[in-house]
Coordinates of C-alpha atoms (C1' of nucleotides) in Angstrom, one line a residue:
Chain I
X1 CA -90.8 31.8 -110.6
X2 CA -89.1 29.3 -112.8
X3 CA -91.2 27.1 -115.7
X4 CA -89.5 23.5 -114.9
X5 CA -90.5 20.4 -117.3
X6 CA -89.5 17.1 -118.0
X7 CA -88.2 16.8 -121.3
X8 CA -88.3 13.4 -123.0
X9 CA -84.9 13.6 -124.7
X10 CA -83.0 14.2 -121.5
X11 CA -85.2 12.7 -119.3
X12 CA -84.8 15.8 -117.1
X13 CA -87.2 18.0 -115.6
X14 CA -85.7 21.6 -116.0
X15 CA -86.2 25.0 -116.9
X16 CA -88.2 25.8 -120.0
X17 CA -88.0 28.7 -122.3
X18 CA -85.9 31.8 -122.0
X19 CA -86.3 35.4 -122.8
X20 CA -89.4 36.1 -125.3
X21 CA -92.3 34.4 -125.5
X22 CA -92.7 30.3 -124.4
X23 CA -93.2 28.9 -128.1
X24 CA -95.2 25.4 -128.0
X25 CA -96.2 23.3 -130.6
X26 CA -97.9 20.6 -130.1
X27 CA -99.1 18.1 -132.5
X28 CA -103.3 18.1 -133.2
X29 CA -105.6 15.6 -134.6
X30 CA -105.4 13.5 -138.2
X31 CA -108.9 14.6 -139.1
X32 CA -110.1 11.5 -140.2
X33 CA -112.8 11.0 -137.7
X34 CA -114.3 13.0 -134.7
X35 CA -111.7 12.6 -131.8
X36 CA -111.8 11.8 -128.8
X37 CA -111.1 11.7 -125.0
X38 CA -107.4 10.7 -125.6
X39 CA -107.0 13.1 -128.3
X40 CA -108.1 15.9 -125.6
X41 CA -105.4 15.4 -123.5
X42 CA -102.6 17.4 -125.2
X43 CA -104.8 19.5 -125.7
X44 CA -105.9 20.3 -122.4
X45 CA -101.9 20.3 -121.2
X46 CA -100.9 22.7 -123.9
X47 CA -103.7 25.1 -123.0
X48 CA -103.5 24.7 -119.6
X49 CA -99.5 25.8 -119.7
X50 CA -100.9 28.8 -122.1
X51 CA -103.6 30.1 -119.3
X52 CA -100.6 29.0 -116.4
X53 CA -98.9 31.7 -118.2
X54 CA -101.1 34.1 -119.3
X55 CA -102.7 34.4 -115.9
X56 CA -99.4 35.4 -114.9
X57 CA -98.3 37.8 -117.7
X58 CA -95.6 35.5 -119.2
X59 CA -95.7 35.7 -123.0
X60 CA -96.6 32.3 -124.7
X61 CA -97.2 31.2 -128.2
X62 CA -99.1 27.9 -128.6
X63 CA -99.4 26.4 -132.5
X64 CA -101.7 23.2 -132.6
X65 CA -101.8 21.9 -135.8
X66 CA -104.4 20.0 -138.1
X67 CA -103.7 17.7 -140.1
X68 CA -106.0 17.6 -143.3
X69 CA -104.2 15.2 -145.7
X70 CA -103.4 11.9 -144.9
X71 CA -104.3 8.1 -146.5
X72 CA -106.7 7.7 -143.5
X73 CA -108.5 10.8 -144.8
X74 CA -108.7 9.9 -148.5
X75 CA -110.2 6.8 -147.3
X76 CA -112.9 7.9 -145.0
X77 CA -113.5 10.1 -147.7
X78 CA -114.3 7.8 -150.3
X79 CA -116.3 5.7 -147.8
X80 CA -118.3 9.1 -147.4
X81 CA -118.5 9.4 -150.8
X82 CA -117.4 12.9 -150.5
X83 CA -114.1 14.7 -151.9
X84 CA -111.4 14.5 -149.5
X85 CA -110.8 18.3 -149.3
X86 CA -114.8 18.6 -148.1
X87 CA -114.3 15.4 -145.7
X88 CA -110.9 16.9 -144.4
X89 CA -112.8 20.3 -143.6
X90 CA -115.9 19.1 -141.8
X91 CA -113.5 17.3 -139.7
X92 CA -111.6 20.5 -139.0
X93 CA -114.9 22.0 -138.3
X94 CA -115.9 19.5 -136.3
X95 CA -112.7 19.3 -133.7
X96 CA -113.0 23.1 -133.3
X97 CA -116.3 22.8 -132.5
X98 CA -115.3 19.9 -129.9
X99 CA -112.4 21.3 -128.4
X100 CA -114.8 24.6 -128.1
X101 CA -116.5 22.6 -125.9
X102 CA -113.6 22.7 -123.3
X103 CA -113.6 26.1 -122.8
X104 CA -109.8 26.5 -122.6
X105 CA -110.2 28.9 -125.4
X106 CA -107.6 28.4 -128.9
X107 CA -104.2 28.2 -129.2
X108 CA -102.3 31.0 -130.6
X109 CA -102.2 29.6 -134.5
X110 CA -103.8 26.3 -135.7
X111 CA -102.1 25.8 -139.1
X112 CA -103.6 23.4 -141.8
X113 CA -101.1 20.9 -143.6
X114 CA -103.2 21.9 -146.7
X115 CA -102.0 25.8 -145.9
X116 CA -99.0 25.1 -145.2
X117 CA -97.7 23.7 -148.6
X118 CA -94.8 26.1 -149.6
X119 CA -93.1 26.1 -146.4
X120 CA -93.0 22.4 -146.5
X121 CA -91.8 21.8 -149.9
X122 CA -89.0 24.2 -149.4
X123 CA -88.1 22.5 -146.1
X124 CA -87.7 19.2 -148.5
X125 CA -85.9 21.1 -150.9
X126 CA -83.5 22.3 -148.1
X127 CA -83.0 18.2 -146.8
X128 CA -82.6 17.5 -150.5
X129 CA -79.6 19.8 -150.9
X130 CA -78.0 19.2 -147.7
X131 CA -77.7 15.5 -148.4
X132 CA -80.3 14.2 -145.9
X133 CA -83.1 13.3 -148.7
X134 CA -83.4 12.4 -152.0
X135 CA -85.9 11.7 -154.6
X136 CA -86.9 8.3 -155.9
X137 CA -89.5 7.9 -158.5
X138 CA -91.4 11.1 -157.2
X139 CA -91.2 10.2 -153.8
X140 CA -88.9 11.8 -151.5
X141 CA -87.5 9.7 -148.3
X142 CA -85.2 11.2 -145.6
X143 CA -81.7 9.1 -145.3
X144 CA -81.9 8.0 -141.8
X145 CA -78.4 6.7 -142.0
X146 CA -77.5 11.1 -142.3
X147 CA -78.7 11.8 -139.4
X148 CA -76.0 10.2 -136.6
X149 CA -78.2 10.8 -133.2
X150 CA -81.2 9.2 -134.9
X151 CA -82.9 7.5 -132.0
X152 CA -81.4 9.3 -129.6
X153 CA -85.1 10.6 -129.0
X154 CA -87.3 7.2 -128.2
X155 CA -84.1 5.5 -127.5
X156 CA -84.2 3.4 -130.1
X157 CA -81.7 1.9 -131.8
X158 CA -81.6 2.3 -136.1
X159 CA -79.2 -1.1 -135.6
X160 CA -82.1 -2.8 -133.4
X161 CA -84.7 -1.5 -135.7
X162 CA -83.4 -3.0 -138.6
X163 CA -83.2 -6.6 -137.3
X164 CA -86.6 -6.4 -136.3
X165 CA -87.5 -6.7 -140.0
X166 CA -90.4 -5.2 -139.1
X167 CA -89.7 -1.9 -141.3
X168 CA -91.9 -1.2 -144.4
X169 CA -89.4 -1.7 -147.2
X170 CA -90.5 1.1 -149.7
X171 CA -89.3 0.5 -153.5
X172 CA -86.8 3.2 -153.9
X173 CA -86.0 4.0 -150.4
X174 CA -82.5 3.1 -149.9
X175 CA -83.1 1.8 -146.5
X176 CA -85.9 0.4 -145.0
X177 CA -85.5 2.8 -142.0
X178 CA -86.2 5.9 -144.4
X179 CA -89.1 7.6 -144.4
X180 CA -91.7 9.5 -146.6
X181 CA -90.9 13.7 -146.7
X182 CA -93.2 13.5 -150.0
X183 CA -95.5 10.4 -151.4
X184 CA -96.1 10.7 -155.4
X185 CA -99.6 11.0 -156.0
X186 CA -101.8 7.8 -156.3
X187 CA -104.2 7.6 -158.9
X188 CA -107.5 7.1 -156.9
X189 CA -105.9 10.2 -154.7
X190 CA -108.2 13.6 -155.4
X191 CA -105.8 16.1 -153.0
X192 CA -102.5 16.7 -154.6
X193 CA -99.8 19.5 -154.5
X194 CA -97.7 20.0 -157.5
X195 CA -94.0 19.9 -156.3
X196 CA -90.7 19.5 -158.0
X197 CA -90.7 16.0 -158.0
X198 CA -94.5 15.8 -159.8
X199 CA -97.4 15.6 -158.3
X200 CA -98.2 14.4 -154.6
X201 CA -99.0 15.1 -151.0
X202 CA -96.5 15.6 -147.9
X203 CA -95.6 12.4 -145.7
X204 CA -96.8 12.4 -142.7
X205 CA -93.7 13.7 -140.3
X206 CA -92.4 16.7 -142.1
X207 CA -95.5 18.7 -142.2
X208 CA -95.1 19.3 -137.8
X209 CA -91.3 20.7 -138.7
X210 CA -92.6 22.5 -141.3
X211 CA -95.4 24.2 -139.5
X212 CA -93.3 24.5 -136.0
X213 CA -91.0 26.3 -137.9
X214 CA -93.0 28.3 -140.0
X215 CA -94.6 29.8 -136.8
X216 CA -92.1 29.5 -134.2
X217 CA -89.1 29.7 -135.7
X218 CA -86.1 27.2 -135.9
X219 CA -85.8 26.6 -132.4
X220 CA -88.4 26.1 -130.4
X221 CA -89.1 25.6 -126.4
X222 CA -91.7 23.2 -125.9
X223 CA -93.2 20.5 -128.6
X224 CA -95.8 18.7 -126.9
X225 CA -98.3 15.2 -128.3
X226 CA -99.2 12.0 -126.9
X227 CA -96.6 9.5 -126.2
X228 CA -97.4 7.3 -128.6
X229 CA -96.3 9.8 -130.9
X230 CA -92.5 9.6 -129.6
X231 CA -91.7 7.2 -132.3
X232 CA -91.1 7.1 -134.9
X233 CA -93.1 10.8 -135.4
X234 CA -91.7 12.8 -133.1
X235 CA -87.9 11.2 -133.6
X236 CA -88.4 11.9 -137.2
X237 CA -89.3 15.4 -136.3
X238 CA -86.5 15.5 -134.9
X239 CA -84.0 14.3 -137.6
X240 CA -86.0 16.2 -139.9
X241 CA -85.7 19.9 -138.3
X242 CA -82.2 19.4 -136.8
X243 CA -80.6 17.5 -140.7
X244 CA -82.5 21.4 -142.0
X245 CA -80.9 23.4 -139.9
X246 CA -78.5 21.7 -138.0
X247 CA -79.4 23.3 -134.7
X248 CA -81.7 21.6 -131.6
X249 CA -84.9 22.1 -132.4
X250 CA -86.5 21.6 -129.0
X251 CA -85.5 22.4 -125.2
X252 CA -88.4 20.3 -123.9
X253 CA -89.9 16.8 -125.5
X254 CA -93.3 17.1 -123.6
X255 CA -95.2 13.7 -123.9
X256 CA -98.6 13.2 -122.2
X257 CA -99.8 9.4 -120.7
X258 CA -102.4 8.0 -122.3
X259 CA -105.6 6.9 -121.5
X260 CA -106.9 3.5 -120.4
X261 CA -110.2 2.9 -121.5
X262 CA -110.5 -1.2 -119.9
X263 CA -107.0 -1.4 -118.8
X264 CA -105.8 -0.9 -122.4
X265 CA -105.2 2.4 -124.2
X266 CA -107.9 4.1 -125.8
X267 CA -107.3 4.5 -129.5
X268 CA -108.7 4.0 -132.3
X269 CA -107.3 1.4 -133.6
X270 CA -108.1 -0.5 -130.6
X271 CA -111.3 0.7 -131.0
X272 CA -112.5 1.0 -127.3
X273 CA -113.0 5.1 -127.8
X274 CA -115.2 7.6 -125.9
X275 CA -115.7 10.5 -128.4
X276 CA -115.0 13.7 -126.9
X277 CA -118.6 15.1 -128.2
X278 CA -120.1 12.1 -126.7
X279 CA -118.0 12.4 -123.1
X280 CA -119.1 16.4 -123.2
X281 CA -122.5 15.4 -123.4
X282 CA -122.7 13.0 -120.5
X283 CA -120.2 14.2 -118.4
X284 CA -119.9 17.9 -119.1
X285 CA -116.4 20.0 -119.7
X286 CA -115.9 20.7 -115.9
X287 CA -115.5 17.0 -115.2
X288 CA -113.6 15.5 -118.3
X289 CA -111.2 19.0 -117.6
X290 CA -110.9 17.9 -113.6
X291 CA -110.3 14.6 -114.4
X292 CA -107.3 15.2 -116.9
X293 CA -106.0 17.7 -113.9
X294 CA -106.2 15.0 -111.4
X295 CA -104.1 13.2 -112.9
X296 CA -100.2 14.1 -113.8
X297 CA -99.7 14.4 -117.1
X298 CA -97.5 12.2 -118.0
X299 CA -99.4 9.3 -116.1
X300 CA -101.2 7.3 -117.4
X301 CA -105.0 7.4 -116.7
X302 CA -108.2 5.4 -116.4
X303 CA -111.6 6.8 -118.2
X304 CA -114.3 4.7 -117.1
X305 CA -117.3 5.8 -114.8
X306 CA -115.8 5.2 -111.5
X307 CA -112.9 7.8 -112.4
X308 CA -115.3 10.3 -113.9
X309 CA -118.0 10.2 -110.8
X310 CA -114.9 10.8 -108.4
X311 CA -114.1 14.1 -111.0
X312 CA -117.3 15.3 -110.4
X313 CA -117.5 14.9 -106.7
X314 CA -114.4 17.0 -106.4
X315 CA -115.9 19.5 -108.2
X316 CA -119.0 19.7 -106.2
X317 CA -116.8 20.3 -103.2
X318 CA -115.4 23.3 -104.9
X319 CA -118.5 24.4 -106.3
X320 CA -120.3 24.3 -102.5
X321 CA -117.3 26.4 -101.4
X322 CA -118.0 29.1 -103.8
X323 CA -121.3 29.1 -103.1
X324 CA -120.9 29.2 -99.5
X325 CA -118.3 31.9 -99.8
X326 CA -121.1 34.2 -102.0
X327 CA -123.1 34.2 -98.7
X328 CA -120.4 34.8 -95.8
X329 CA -122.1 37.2 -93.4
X330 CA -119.9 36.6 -90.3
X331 CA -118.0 39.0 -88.0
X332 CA -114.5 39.3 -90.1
X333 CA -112.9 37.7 -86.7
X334 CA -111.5 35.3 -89.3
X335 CA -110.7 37.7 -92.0
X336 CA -107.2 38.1 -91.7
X337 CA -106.1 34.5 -91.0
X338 CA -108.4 33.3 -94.2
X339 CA -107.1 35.9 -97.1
X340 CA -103.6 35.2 -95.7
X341 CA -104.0 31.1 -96.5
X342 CA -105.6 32.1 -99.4
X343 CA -102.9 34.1 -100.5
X344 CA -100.1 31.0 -99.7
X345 CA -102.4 28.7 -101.2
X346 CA -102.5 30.6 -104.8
X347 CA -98.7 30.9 -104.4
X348 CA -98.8 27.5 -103.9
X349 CA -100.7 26.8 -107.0
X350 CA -99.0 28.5 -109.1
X351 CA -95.7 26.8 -107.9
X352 CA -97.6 23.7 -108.3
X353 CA -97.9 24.6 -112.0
X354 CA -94.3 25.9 -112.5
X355 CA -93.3 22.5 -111.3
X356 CA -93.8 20.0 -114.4
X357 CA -97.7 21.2 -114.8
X358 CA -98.3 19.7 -111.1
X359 CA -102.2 20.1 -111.5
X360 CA -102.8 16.7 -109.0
X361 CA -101.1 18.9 -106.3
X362 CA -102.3 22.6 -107.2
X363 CA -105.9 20.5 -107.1
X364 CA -105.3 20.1 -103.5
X365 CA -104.2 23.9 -102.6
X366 CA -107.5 24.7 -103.7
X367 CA -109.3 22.0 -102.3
X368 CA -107.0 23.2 -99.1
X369 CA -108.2 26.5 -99.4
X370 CA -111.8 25.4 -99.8
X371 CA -111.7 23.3 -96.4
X372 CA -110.3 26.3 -94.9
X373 CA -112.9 28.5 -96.2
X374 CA -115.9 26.8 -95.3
X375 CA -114.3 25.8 -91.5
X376 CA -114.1 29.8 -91.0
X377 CA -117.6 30.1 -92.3
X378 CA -119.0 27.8 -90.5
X379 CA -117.8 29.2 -87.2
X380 CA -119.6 32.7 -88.6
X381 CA -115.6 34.3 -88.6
X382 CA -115.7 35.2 -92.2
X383 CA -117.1 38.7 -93.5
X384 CA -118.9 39.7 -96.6
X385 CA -115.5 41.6 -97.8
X386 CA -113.2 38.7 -97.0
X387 CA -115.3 36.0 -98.2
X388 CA -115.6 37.9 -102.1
X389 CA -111.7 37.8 -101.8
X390 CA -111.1 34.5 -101.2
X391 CA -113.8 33.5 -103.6
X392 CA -112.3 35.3 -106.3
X393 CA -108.6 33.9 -105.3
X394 CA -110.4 30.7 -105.6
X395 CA -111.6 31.5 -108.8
X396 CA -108.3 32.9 -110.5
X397 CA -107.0 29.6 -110.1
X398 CA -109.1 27.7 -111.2
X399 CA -110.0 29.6 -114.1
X400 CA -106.5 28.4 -115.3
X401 CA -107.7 24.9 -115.0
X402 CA -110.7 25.9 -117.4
X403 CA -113.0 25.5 -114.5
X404 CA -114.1 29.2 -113.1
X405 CA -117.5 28.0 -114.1
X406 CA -117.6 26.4 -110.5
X407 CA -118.3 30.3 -109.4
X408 CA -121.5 30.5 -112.1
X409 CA -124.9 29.7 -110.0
X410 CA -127.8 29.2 -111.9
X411 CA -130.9 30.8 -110.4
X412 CA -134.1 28.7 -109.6
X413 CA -136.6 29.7 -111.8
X414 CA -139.8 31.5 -111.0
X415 CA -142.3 28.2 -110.1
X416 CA -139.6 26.4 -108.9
X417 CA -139.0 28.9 -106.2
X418 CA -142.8 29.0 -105.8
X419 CA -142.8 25.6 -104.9
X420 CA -139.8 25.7 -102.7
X421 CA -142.0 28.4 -100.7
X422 CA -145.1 26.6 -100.3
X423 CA -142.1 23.5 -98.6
X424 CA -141.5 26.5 -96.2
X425 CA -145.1 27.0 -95.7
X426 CA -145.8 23.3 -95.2
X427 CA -142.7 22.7 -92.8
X428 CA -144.3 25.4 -90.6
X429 CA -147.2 23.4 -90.5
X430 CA -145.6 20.2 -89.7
X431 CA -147.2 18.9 -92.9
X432 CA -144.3 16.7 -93.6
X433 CA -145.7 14.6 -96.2
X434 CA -146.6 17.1 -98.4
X435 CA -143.1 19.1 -97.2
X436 CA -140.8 16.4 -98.7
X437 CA -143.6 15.6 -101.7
X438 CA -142.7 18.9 -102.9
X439 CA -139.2 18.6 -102.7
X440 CA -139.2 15.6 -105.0
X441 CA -141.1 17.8 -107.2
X442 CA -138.3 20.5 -106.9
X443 CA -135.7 18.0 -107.6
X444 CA -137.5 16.8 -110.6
X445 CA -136.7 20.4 -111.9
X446 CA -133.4 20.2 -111.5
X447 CA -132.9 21.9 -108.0
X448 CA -131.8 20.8 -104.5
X449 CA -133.8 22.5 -101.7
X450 CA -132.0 23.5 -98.7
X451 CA -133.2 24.3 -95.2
X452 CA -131.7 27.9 -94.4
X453 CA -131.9 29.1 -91.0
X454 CA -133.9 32.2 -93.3
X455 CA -135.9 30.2 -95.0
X456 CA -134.3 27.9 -97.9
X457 CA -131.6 27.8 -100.7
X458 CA -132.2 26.1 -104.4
X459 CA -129.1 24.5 -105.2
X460 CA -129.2 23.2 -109.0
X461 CA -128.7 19.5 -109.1
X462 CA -125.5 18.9 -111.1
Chain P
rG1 C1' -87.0 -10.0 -127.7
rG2 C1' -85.3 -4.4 -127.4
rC3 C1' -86.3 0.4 -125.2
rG4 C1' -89.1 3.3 -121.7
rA5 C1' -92.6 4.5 -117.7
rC6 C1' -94.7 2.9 -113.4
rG7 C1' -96.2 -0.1 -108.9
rU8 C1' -98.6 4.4 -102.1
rG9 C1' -104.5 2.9 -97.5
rG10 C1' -111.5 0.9 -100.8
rC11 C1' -110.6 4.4 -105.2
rC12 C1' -107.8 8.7 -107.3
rG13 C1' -103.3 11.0 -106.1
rA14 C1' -98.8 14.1 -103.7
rG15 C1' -94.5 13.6 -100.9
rU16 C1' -90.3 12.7 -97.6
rG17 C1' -84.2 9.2 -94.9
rG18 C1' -87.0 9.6 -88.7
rU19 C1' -92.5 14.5 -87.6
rU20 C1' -100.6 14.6 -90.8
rA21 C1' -100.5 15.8 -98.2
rG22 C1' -105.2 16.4 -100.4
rG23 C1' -109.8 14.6 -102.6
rC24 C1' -113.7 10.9 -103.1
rA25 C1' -116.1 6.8 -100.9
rG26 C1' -117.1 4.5 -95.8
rC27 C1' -118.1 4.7 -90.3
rG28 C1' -119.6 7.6 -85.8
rG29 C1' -121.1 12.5 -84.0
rC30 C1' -123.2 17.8 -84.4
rC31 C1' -127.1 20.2 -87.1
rU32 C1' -132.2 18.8 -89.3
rG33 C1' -139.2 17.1 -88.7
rC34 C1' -136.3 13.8 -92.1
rA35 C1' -132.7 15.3 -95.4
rA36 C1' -129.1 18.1 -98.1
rA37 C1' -124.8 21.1 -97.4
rG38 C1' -121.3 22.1 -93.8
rC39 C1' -118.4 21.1 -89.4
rC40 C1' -116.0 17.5 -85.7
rG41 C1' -113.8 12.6 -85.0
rC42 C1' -112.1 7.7 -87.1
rG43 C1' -108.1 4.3 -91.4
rU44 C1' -100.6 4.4 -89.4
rA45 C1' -100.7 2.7 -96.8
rC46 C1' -96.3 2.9 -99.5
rA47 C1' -95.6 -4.7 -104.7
rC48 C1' -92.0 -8.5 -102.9
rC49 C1' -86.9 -10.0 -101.2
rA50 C1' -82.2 -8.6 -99.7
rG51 C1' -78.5 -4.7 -98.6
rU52 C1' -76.7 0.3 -96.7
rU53 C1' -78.2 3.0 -92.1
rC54 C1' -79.2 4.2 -85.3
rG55 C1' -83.6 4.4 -88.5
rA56 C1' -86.2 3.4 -95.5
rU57 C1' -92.2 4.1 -98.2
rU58 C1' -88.0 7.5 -99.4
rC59 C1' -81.0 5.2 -101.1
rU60 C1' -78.6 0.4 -103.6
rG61 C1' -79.3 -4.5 -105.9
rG62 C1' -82.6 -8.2 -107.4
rU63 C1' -87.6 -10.4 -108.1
rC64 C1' -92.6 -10.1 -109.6
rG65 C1' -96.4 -7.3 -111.9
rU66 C1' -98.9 -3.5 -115.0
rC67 C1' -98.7 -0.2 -119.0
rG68 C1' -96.6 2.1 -123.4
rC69 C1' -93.5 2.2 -127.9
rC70 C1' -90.8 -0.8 -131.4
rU71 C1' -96.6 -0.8 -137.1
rC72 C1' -101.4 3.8 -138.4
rC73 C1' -102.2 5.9 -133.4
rA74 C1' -102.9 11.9 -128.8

RNA sequence: GGCGACGUGGCCGAGUGGUUAGGCAGCGGCCUGCAAAGCCGCGUACACCAGUUCGAUUCUGGUCGUCGCCUCCA
């Protein structure tokens, strides 16, 4: 089995990595603010890939980044009243703690712009030499006009882009296409690294072809963000790592959609944002995770209510086929025919996954599966045996997707299943009032009551 | 204006030159005291206009529309 994706720069879909471990880097948050939804998304694709391949004993190495200096940060800080370096770590602390949330687990290495200094400053050094930067008033800008394929990336053209006019003319940059490597320190600034052209911080590009590198070497397989990132970040990236070493730096561009929040993209700037805390909360980390797998990831996507509910109802079909599977009882006439789909329908999924991170269509194998499942059980041809193997096929998969917690069953608690008993008693004596009375009461506590033919099942709402 | 992505049934979303993706919602039925869950049945969609073809949703050209980037942005 082959790892195919679309890279941006070729516009291909084809086979990623070679021998060795998958290396992925993927650019994180600015931690200016909490993030959200949006900010999730590559995220959730670069983990997913990770537990794709982990699952199946491929080696993988996934760096996220953080970055902890930036002008957005010094300014939140100040607003805060608090000194940038403490601002920039409760942030940290505070996407950790969010993306925690997901369940996906961490990436491999999560380096800090702040820890990452050396490496970067030598990388600066290295364009400095080589002809691709130089120093102006202690800044540092990267000649654009050195690197020929610049562009080439976002397709963009550096001829196109200068008549726009709409370049930020810096005072010694040499061309209003060049960009920061290193920003001389500004005096209300209370973060700076000493460097050998005085004291300052990194700009914002360098810093992801510092880290990439530092932790993946010069060559990397996969660099994943948001595709609003393409320009001009990533295609300085790009200009940046290749001018250093003068080799590709990465087989696959991998650019996620972004989200529509209102028919227009969520961001900040914009301002129409769902915090990923706040969207935890309400929705919960099985939802937001099945509604970034629904969609492809390279779509665009809507997050609004309507798009969230229909997450959640797909998940409640899986969950109900879990829990149905738990109880299979039949006579094992079904057996064989029901562990063989599940088998194709796991090779499916896995296929599915090797094919761009096609999570839309290794959604519906399971969901497949799960029809098949509960059709078997309901004509009492699935056994005890078969139906624990099919659940747990079920369950490998969609552990991948973040979301074996479909499989977890909370048991009703003692007076709930008190009441639910007393129902059973009341049924029996057609007391139907106080039958369904005491099912609202066990739905106030969270639980479903379900006629069994053996009495009842507690189902928890949600 | 430049560049790019995309337009599939009520919604989400695969896919293919001629044969049912799937899910959710909806309707009818089975089951149930009523439900819930599950099962059975029901919708012939592919932006528009031309062209190629025996045949196009799938190929070609054009039109319209949506979104993104071109500026901090996942």
């Amino acid at each position: 089995m082959t790892l195919k994706l679309h890279d941006t720069l070729s516009s291909c879909t084809g086979a990623a990595g070679g021998d060795g471990p998958l290396r992925v880097y993927s650019c994180g948050p600015t931690v200016y603010d909490r993030i959200h939804v949006g900010n999730a998304r590559p995220f959730v694709v670069a983990m997913t890939l990770r537990r794709h391949l982990i699952r199946q004993g491929r080696p993988v190495k996934v760096v996220i980044n953080v970055t902890d200096v930036n002008d957005k940060i010094y300014a939140a800080a100040r607003a805060a009243g608090i000194p940038s370096p403490d601002f920039a770590a409760e942030m940290t602390g505070a996407y950790i703690a969010d993306t925690d949330r997901l369940g996906l687990g961490r990436p491999d290495v999560e380096p800090r712009v702040t820890g990452t200094m050396p490496a970067i400053i030598a990388l600066i050094e290295t364009l400095v030499e080589s002809g691709h930067a130089y120093a102006a008033d202690g800044d540092v800008y990267y000649a654009v006009a050195s690197f020929p394929t610049y562009g080439a990336l976002s397709r963009q053209r550096p001829d196109q882009l200068l008549e726009e006019g709409r370049v930020e003319v810096g005072d010694g940059k040499r061309s209003p296409l060049d960009f920061a490597l290193w920003k001389a320190r500004k005096p209300d600034e209370d973060a700076w690294w000493d460097s050998p052209w005085g004291p300052g911080r990194p700009g914002w590009h360098i810093e992801c072809s510092a880290m990439a590198m530092a932790h993946l070497g010069e060559r990397i397989d996969v660099h994943g963000g948001g595709l609003d990132l393409l320009f001009p970040h990533h295609e300085n990236e790009r200009a940046q790592s290749e001018g250093a070493t003068g080799e590709p730096f990465v087989s696959s561009w991998l650019h996620n959609g972004m989200l529509r929040f209102s028919g227009e993209k969520m961001s900040k700037s914009v301002g129409n944002v769902a915090r990923l805390a706040d969207a935890l909360d309400e929705w919960g980390a099985e939802t937001l995770l099945l509604l970034f797998a629904r969609a492809h990831y390279r779509s665009p996507m809507d997050y609004n209510d309507d798009t969230l509910a229909q997450a959640r109802a797909a998940g409640d079909g899986l969950r109900e086929a879990l829990r149905a599977l738990a109880t299979a009882a039949g006579d094992g006439s079904g057996d064989a025919e029901l562990t063989d789909e599940a088998r194709r329908r796991a090779a499916a999924f896995d296929a599915a996954l090797d094919n761009d991170l096609a999570t839309p269509q290794a959604l519906a194998e399971l969901h497949q599966l799960a029809g098949a499942g509960n059709r078997a059980l309901a004509a009492g041809a699935v056994s005890a045996r078969a139906g624990d193997v099919v659940r747990a096929s079920l369950l490998d998969r969609l552990e991948v997707l973040g979301l074996a917690g479909f499989g977890h069953s909370t048991a009703a608690p003692e007076d709930v299943r008190l009441l639910a008993q007393q129902r059973l008693e009341a049924r029996a004596a057609r007391d139907f009032a106080r039958a369904d009375m005491l099912r609202d009461e066990i739905a106030a506590r969270g639980f479903a009551v379900r006629d069994a033919p053996d009495g009842f099942e507690l189902v928890p709402t949600r």
